[in-house]
Amino acid sequence: MRGNLYIVSAPSGSGKTTLLQHLLRSFKDLKFSVSFTTRKARAGEQSGADYFFTDRPTFLSMVDRGDFLEWAEFNGHLYGTARSFVETHLDSGRDVILDIDVQGARQVKSKIKEAVAIFVLPPSFAELERRLKARMLEPDDVIRRRLEIAKSEILFYRDYDYIIVNDVLENSILLLESIVRSGRAAPWRQQSRIEEIIASFGGIA
Ligand code: ADP
Ligand code: 5GP
């Protein structure tokens, strides 16, 4: 029985990292796919935990080898999802979660139809700007660039199965947890248990 694959995308600053941290704390068995990227590590980021930081030639040789389930260029840097990590965990019945952009989400959905795609929206443009500035991680020109990118990214919301408007954080956390929990209620996820229950009734007539 394969696990479920979840894709989470959002314009930068919407609160996706915050939401994913809460989700991973609640669901200890959920596997977060650490992406490869050619961008430099930000202060506090660790290779192997936030990303696998690599250089462009190494990344492109991985592309040639078919190592990526999907990959894309975002804001001048390359980002990719390791195919083997995702497939191994899905095959062993684990749920896997990807934090990827709208281009990557489209590629994954075209390859794995049953993947569940979730888009996190900020409540407004002004609030997105406020959050990016309050986070104080980047200079003003980078924030301006992120806001420009956000304007085109949000139009992709139609590609997604669920939209979480991240207004009140607690509500968004509950909603994200509900989506993952309901994925586990699918009959195919509970086949052996269902068979045991049916057997306890004396089998199927
Ligand atoms: P992303 O990963 O989408 O770039 P972050 O999780 O880093 O975003 O969140 C951006 C900033 O907004 C952080 O300072 C975070 O604490 C804050 N934040 C996240 N969710 C909310 C929310 N629902 N309400 C107010 N602030 C939030
Ligand atoms: P950041 O540089 O802010 O960490 O991420 C920039 C964007 O790249 C975010 O939208 C993030 O979701 C996306 N991203 C991170 N990893 C991957 C990946 O493996 N593939 C793709 N397509 N996008 C990714």
mmCIF file of C-alpha atoms and ligand atoms in Angstrom:
data_model
loop_
_atom_site.group_PDB
_atom_site.id
_atom_site.type_symbol
_atom_site.label_atom_id
_atom_site.label_comp_id
_atom_site.label_asym_id
_atom_site.label_seq_id
_atom_site.Cartn_x
_atom_site.Cartn_y
_atom_site.Cartn_z
ATOM 1 C CA MET A 1 0.000 0.000 0.000
ATOM 2 C CA ARG A 2 1.549 3.263 -1.145
ATOM 3 C CA GLY A 3 1.563 6.418 0.933
ATOM 4 C CA ASN A 4 -0.001 9.693 -0.158
ATOM 5 C CA LEU A 5 2.013 12.438 -1.800
ATOM 6 C CA TYR A 6 1.249 16.030 -0.721
ATOM 7 C CA ILE A 7 2.461 19.100 -2.565
ATOM 8 C CA VAL A 8 2.445 22.453 -0.792
ATOM 9 C CA SER A 9 3.083 25.667 -2.736
ATOM 10 C CA ALA A 10 2.749 29.305 -1.749
ATOM 11 C CA PRO A 11 4.102 32.723 -2.568
ATOM 12 C CA SER A 12 7.104 33.379 -0.338
ATOM 13 C CA GLY A 13 6.040 34.947 2.971
ATOM 14 C CA SER A 14 2.557 33.349 3.035
ATOM 15 C CA GLY A 15 3.504 31.203 6.018
ATOM 16 C CA LYS A 16 4.171 27.883 4.301
ATOM 17 C CA THR A 17 7.291 27.081 6.355
ATOM 18 C CA THR A 18 5.462 27.900 9.585
ATOM 19 C CA LEU A 19 2.557 25.648 8.600
ATOM 20 C CA LEU A 20 4.819 22.785 7.535
ATOM 21 C CA GLN A 21 6.761 22.924 10.795
ATOM 22 C CA HIS A 22 3.504 22.516 12.731
ATOM 23 C CA LEU A 23 2.349 19.710 10.453
ATOM 24 C CA LEU A 24 5.610 17.768 10.804
ATOM 25 C CA ARG A 25 5.411 18.096 14.581
ATOM 26 C CA SER A 26 1.875 16.656 14.591
ATOM 27 C CA PHE A 27 2.569 13.861 12.100
ATOM 28 C CA LYS A 28 5.892 12.326 13.103
ATOM 29 C CA ASP A 29 5.642 9.669 10.390
ATOM 30 C CA LEU A 30 5.226 12.206 7.559
ATOM 31 C CA LYS A 31 8.352 12.422 5.403
ATOM 32 C CA PHE A 32 9.451 15.864 4.259
ATOM 33 C CA SER A 33 11.384 15.791 0.999
ATOM 34 C CA VAL A 34 14.512 17.957 1.322
ATOM 35 C CA SER A 35 15.110 19.555 -2.083
ATOM 36 C CA PHE A 36 18.356 20.196 -3.911
ATOM 37 C CA THR A 37 19.096 23.813 -4.796
ATOM 38 C CA THR A 38 21.831 25.915 -6.354
ATOM 39 C CA ARG A 39 20.959 28.947 -4.227
ATOM 40 C CA LYS A 40 23.213 29.883 -1.339
ATOM 41 C CA ALA A 41 22.182 28.932 2.201
ATOM 42 C CA ARG A 42 20.554 31.736 4.206
ATOM 43 C CA ALA A 43 21.602 32.406 7.771
ATOM 44 C CA GLY A 44 20.433 29.532 9.939
ATOM 45 C CA GLU A 45 19.788 27.117 7.073
ATOM 46 C CA GLN A 46 21.464 23.716 7.223
ATOM 47 C CA SER A 47 22.435 21.444 4.363
ATOM 48 C CA GLY A 48 20.503 18.209 4.606
ATOM 49 C CA ALA A 49 17.755 19.744 6.743
ATOM 50 C CA ASP A 50 16.474 22.769 4.793
ATOM 51 C CA TYR A 51 18.019 21.935 1.425
ATOM 52 C CA PHE A 52 20.900 20.037 -0.063
ATOM 53 C CA PHE A 53 22.951 22.995 -1.286
ATOM 54 C CA THR A 54 24.835 22.201 -4.443
ATOM 55 C CA ASP A 55 26.420 23.896 -7.473
ATOM 56 C CA ARG A 56 24.954 24.276 -10.932
ATOM 57 C CA PRO A 57 27.151 21.667 -12.744
ATOM 58 C CA THR A 58 26.357 19.034 -10.093
ATOM 59 C CA PHE A 59 22.643 19.874 -10.263
ATOM 60 C CA LEU A 60 22.637 19.647 -14.074
ATOM 61 C CA SER A 61 24.403 16.281 -14.024
ATOM 62 C CA MET A 62 21.664 15.046 -11.678
ATOM 63 C CA VAL A 63 19.110 16.304 -14.210
ATOM 64 C CA ASP A 64 20.880 14.323 -16.950
ATOM 65 C CA ARG A 65 20.860 11.171 -14.821
ATOM 66 C CA GLY A 66 17.102 11.530 -14.248
ATOM 67 C CA ASP A 67 17.589 11.917 -10.498
ATOM 68 C CA PHE A 68 14.780 14.465 -10.134
ATOM 69 C CA LEU A 69 11.054 13.781 -9.969
ATOM 70 C CA GLU A 70 10.695 17.436 -10.955
ATOM 71 C CA TRP A 71 12.939 20.472 -11.121
ATOM 72 C CA ALA A 72 12.560 24.136 -11.999
ATOM 73 C CA GLU A 73 14.320 27.469 -12.118
ATOM 74 C CA PHE A 74 12.993 29.963 -9.586
ATOM 75 C CA ASN A 75 14.338 33.491 -9.223
ATOM 76 C CA GLY A 76 17.599 32.562 -10.980
ATOM 77 C CA HIS A 77 18.289 29.379 -8.983
ATOM 78 C CA LEU A 78 17.619 25.704 -9.690
ATOM 79 C CA TYR A 79 15.509 23.597 -7.329
ATOM 80 C CA GLY A 80 14.713 19.888 -7.598
ATOM 81 C CA THR A 81 13.031 17.003 -5.791
ATOM 82 C CA ALA A 82 14.978 13.743 -5.405
ATOM 83 C CA ARG A 83 13.016 11.032 -7.185
ATOM 84 C CA SER A 84 14.449 8.120 -5.146
ATOM 85 C CA PHE A 85 13.541 9.673 -1.765
ATOM 86 C CA VAL A 86 9.926 10.200 -2.801
ATOM 87 C CA GLU A 87 9.448 6.825 -4.491
ATOM 88 C CA THR A 88 11.140 4.831 -1.697
ATOM 89 C CA HIS A 89 8.983 6.333 1.027
ATOM 90 C CA LEU A 90 5.736 6.196 -0.947
ATOM 91 C CA ASP A 91 6.437 2.540 -1.767
ATOM 92 C CA SER A 92 7.020 1.762 1.898
ATOM 93 C CA GLY A 93 3.593 3.228 2.727
ATOM 94 C CA ARG A 94 4.794 6.554 4.131
ATOM 95 C CA ASP A 95 3.128 9.873 3.329
ATOM 96 C CA VAL A 96 5.545 12.317 1.709
ATOM 97 C CA ILE A 97 5.297 16.101 1.583
ATOM 98 C CA LEU A 98 6.908 18.389 -0.986
ATOM 99 C CA ASP A 99 7.451 22.125 -0.579
ATOM 100 C CA ILE A 100 7.826 23.164 -4.217
ATOM 101 C CA ASP A 101 6.860 26.028 -6.523
ATOM 102 C CA VAL A 102 3.986 26.154 -9.003
ATOM 103 C CA GLN A 103 6.117 24.882 -11.924
ATOM 104 C CA GLY A 104 7.229 21.847 -9.916
ATOM 105 C CA ALA A 105 3.685 21.171 -8.686
ATOM 106 C CA ARG A 106 2.460 20.998 -12.264
ATOM 107 C CA GLN A 107 5.191 18.486 -13.206
ATOM 108 C CA VAL A 108 4.469 16.253 -10.208
ATOM 109 C CA LYS A 109 0.701 16.316 -10.828
ATOM 110 C CA SER A 110 1.247 15.252 -14.439
ATOM 111 C CA LYS A 111 3.361 12.264 -13.307
ATOM 112 C CA ILE A 112 1.548 11.244 -10.105
ATOM 113 C CA LYS A 113 -2.151 11.872 -10.661
ATOM 114 C CA GLU A 114 -3.213 10.994 -7.122
ATOM 115 C CA ALA A 115 -0.866 13.586 -5.545
ATOM 116 C CA VAL A 116 -2.790 16.045 -3.368
ATOM 117 C CA ALA A 117 -1.845 19.653 -4.117
ATOM 118 C CA ILE A 118 -2.358 22.405 -1.538
ATOM 119 C CA PHE A 119 -1.869 26.114 -2.201
ATOM 120 C CA VAL A 120 -1.350 28.560 0.658
ATOM 121 C CA LEU A 121 -2.565 32.097 -0.001
ATOM 122 C CA PRO A 122 -1.906 35.133 2.184
ATOM 123 C CA PRO A 123 -5.100 37.019 3.152
ATOM 124 C CA SER A 124 -4.040 40.000 1.002
ATOM 125 C CA PHE A 125 -1.122 41.531 -0.861
ATOM 126 C CA ALA A 126 -0.612 44.101 1.907
ATOM 127 C CA GLU A 127 -0.424 41.352 4.540
ATOM 128 C CA LEU A 128 2.079 39.403 2.433
ATOM 129 C CA GLU A 129 4.265 42.508 2.242
ATOM 130 C CA ARG A 130 3.919 43.036 5.994
ATOM 131 C CA ARG A 131 4.952 39.431 6.741
ATOM 132 C CA LEU A 132 7.950 39.523 4.420
ATOM 133 C CA LYS A 133 9.165 42.725 6.061
ATOM 134 C CA ALA A 134 8.432 41.482 9.594
ATOM 135 C CA ARG A 135 10.437 38.311 8.930
ATOM 136 C CA MET A 136 13.478 40.584 8.448
ATOM 137 C CA LEU A 137 15.437 37.941 6.602
ATOM 138 C CA GLU A 138 16.005 39.780 3.343
ATOM 139 C CA PRO A 139 16.898 43.236 2.013
ATOM 140 C CA ASP A 140 14.161 45.444 0.492
ATOM 141 C CA ASP A 141 15.065 44.726 -3.137
ATOM 142 C CA VAL A 142 14.741 40.946 -2.564
ATOM 143 C CA ILE A 143 11.370 41.493 -0.875
ATOM 144 C CA ARG A 144 10.195 43.625 -3.812
ATOM 145 C CA ARG A 145 11.265 40.869 -6.222
ATOM 146 C CA ARG A 146 9.408 38.227 -4.151
ATOM 147 C CA LEU A 147 6.250 40.357 -4.241
ATOM 148 C CA GLU A 148 6.511 40.660 -8.022
ATOM 149 C CA ILE A 149 6.889 36.874 -8.362
ATOM 150 C CA ALA A 150 3.906 36.386 -6.015
ATOM 151 C CA LYS A 151 1.669 38.339 -8.428
ATOM 152 C CA SER A 152 2.176 35.725 -11.147
ATOM 153 C CA GLU A 153 2.296 32.695 -8.808
ATOM 154 C CA ILE A 154 -1.124 33.214 -7.252
ATOM 155 C CA LEU A 155 -2.785 32.817 -10.671
ATOM 156 C CA PHE A 156 -1.830 29.120 -10.560
ATOM 157 C CA TYR A 157 -4.232 28.425 -7.682
ATOM 158 C CA ARG A 158 -6.518 26.587 -10.116
ATOM 159 C CA ASP A 159 -3.982 23.734 -10.425
ATOM 160 C CA TYR A 160 -4.490 22.847 -6.757
ATOM 161 C CA ASP A 161 -6.928 20.575 -4.918
ATOM 162 C CA TYR A 162 -7.077 22.707 -1.760
ATOM 163 C CA ILE A 163 -6.523 26.386 -0.987
ATOM 164 C CA ILE A 164 -5.584 27.440 2.530
ATOM 165 C CA VAL A 165 -6.010 31.167 3.122
ATOM 166 C CA ASN A 166 -3.464 31.626 5.893
ATOM 167 C CA ASP A 167 -5.177 34.317 7.922
ATOM 168 C CA VAL A 168 -5.517 33.021 11.488
ATOM 169 C CA LEU A 169 -2.581 30.630 11.892
ATOM 170 C CA GLU A 170 -4.362 28.175 14.224
ATOM 171 C CA ASN A 171 -7.193 27.724 11.707
ATOM 172 C CA SER A 172 -4.743 27.124 8.869
ATOM 173 C CA ILE A 173 -2.852 24.525 10.914
ATOM 174 C CA LEU A 174 -6.105 22.678 11.663
ATOM 175 C CA LEU A 175 -7.120 22.772 8.006
ATOM 176 C CA LEU A 176 -3.773 21.427 6.791
ATOM 177 C CA GLU A 177 -3.846 18.652 9.398
ATOM 178 C CA SER A 178 -7.401 17.758 8.336
ATOM 179 C CA ILE A 179 -6.357 17.401 4.719
ATOM 180 C CA VAL A 180 -3.575 14.956 5.656
ATOM 181 C CA ARG A 181 -5.822 13.098 8.106
ATOM 182 C CA SER A 182 -8.648 12.696 5.588
ATOM 183 C CA GLY A 183 -6.151 11.321 3.039
ATOM 184 C CA ARG A 184 -5.591 8.459 5.475
ATOM 185 C CA ALA A 185 -9.294 7.595 5.547
ATOM 186 C CA ALA A 186 -9.265 6.397 1.927
ATOM 187 C CA PRO A 187 -10.357 2.726 1.667
ATOM 188 C CA TRP A 188 -7.129 1.704 -0.120
ATOM 189 C CA ARG A 189 -5.097 3.075 2.809
ATOM 190 C CA GLN A 190 -6.925 0.766 5.232
ATOM 191 C CA GLN A 191 -7.263 -2.366 3.153
ATOM 192 C CA SER A 192 -5.758 -4.872 5.607
ATOM 193 C CA ARG A 193 -7.718 -3.442 8.557
ATOM 194 C CA ILE A 194 -10.944 -3.499 6.554
ATOM 195 C CA GLU A 195 -10.276 -7.123 5.595
ATOM 196 C CA GLU A 196 -9.768 -8.034 9.256
ATOM 197 C CA ILE A 197 -13.054 -6.356 10.186
ATOM 198 C CA ILE A 198 -14.918 -8.105 7.394
ATOM 199 C CA ALA A 199 -13.346 -11.423 8.470
ATOM 200 C CA SER A 200 -14.619 -10.770 12.005
ATOM 201 C CA PHE A 201 -18.120 -10.647 10.499
ATOM 202 C CA GLY A 202 -17.542 -14.123 9.088
ATOM 203 C CA GLY A 203 -16.254 -12.953 5.715
ATOM 204 C CA ILE A 204 -18.085 -11.586 2.710
ATOM 205 C CA ALA A 205 -21.333 -13.448 1.992
HETATM 206 P P1 ADP B 1 7.069 31.206 3.799
HETATM 207 O O1 ADP B 1 7.682 29.900 4.196
HETATM 208 O O2 ADP B 1 5.779 31.038 3.070
HETATM 209 O O3 ADP B 1 8.019 32.104 3.073
HETATM 210 P P2 ADP B 1 7.081 31.873 6.674
HETATM 211 O O4 ADP B 1 6.527 30.639 7.302
HETATM 212 O O5 ADP B 1 8.546 32.154 6.820
HETATM 213 O O6 ADP B 1 6.638 31.981 5.141
HETATM 214 O O7 ADP B 1 6.221 33.096 7.261
HETATM 215 C C1 ADP B 1 6.524 34.453 6.925
HETATM 216 C C2 ADP B 1 6.316 35.311 8.182
HETATM 217 O O8 ADP B 1 4.912 35.390 8.461
HETATM 218 C C3 ADP B 1 6.989 34.739 9.423
HETATM 219 O O9 ADP B 1 7.504 35.799 10.197
HETATM 220 C C4 ADP B 1 5.840 34.005 10.139
HETATM 221 O O10 ADP B 1 6.039 33.972 11.531
HETATM 222 C C5 ADP B 1 4.635 34.886 9.780
HETATM 223 N N1 ADP B 1 3.353 34.172 9.695
HETATM 224 C C6 ADP B 1 3.113 32.932 9.211
HETATM 225 N N2 ADP B 1 1.803 32.631 9.262
HETATM 226 C C7 ADP B 1 1.184 33.716 9.797
HETATM 227 C C8 ADP B 1 -0.190 34.046 10.122
HETATM 228 N N3 ADP B 1 -1.184 33.185 9.880
HETATM 229 N N4 ADP B 1 -0.444 35.244 10.661
HETATM 230 C C9 ADP B 1 0.565 36.135 10.889
HETATM 231 N N5 ADP B 1 1.868 35.908 10.613
HETATM 232 C C10 ADP B 1 2.178 34.706 10.061
HETATM 233 P P1 5GP B 2 13.283 29.582 -1.189
HETATM 234 O O1 5GP B 2 14.504 29.966 -1.987
HETATM 235 O O2 5GP B 2 12.544 30.791 -0.678
HETATM 236 O O3 5GP B 2 13.582 28.562 -0.117
HETATM 237 O O4 5GP B 2 12.300 28.857 -2.183
HETATM 238 C C1 5GP B 2 11.874 29.493 -3.353
HETATM 239 C C2 5GP B 2 10.787 28.666 -4.021
HETATM 240 O O5 5GP B 2 11.324 27.429 -4.469
HETATM 241 C C3 5GP B 2 9.621 28.322 -3.093
HETATM 242 O O6 5GP B 2 8.419 28.545 -3.837
HETATM 243 C C4 5GP B 2 9.809 26.846 -2.827
HETATM 244 O O7 5GP B 2 8.585 26.181 -2.604
HETATM 245 C C5 5GP B 2 10.420 26.406 -4.142
HETATM 246 N N1 5GP B 2 11.117 25.118 -4.057
HETATM 247 C C6 5GP B 2 11.823 24.607 -3.029
HETATM 248 N N2 5GP B 2 12.271 23.386 -3.340
HETATM 249 C C7 5GP B 2 11.835 23.112 -4.592
HETATM 250 C C8 5GP B 2 11.956 21.983 -5.467
HETATM 251 O O8 5GP B 2 12.561 20.960 -5.164
HETATM 252 N N3 5GP B 2 11.360 22.084 -6.683
HETATM 253 C C9 5GP B 2 10.685 23.202 -7.084
HETATM 254 N N4 5GP B 2 10.109 23.172 -8.284
HETATM 255 N N5 5GP B 2 10.529 24.262 -6.278
HETATM 256 C C10 5GP B 2 11.109 24.218 -5.057
#
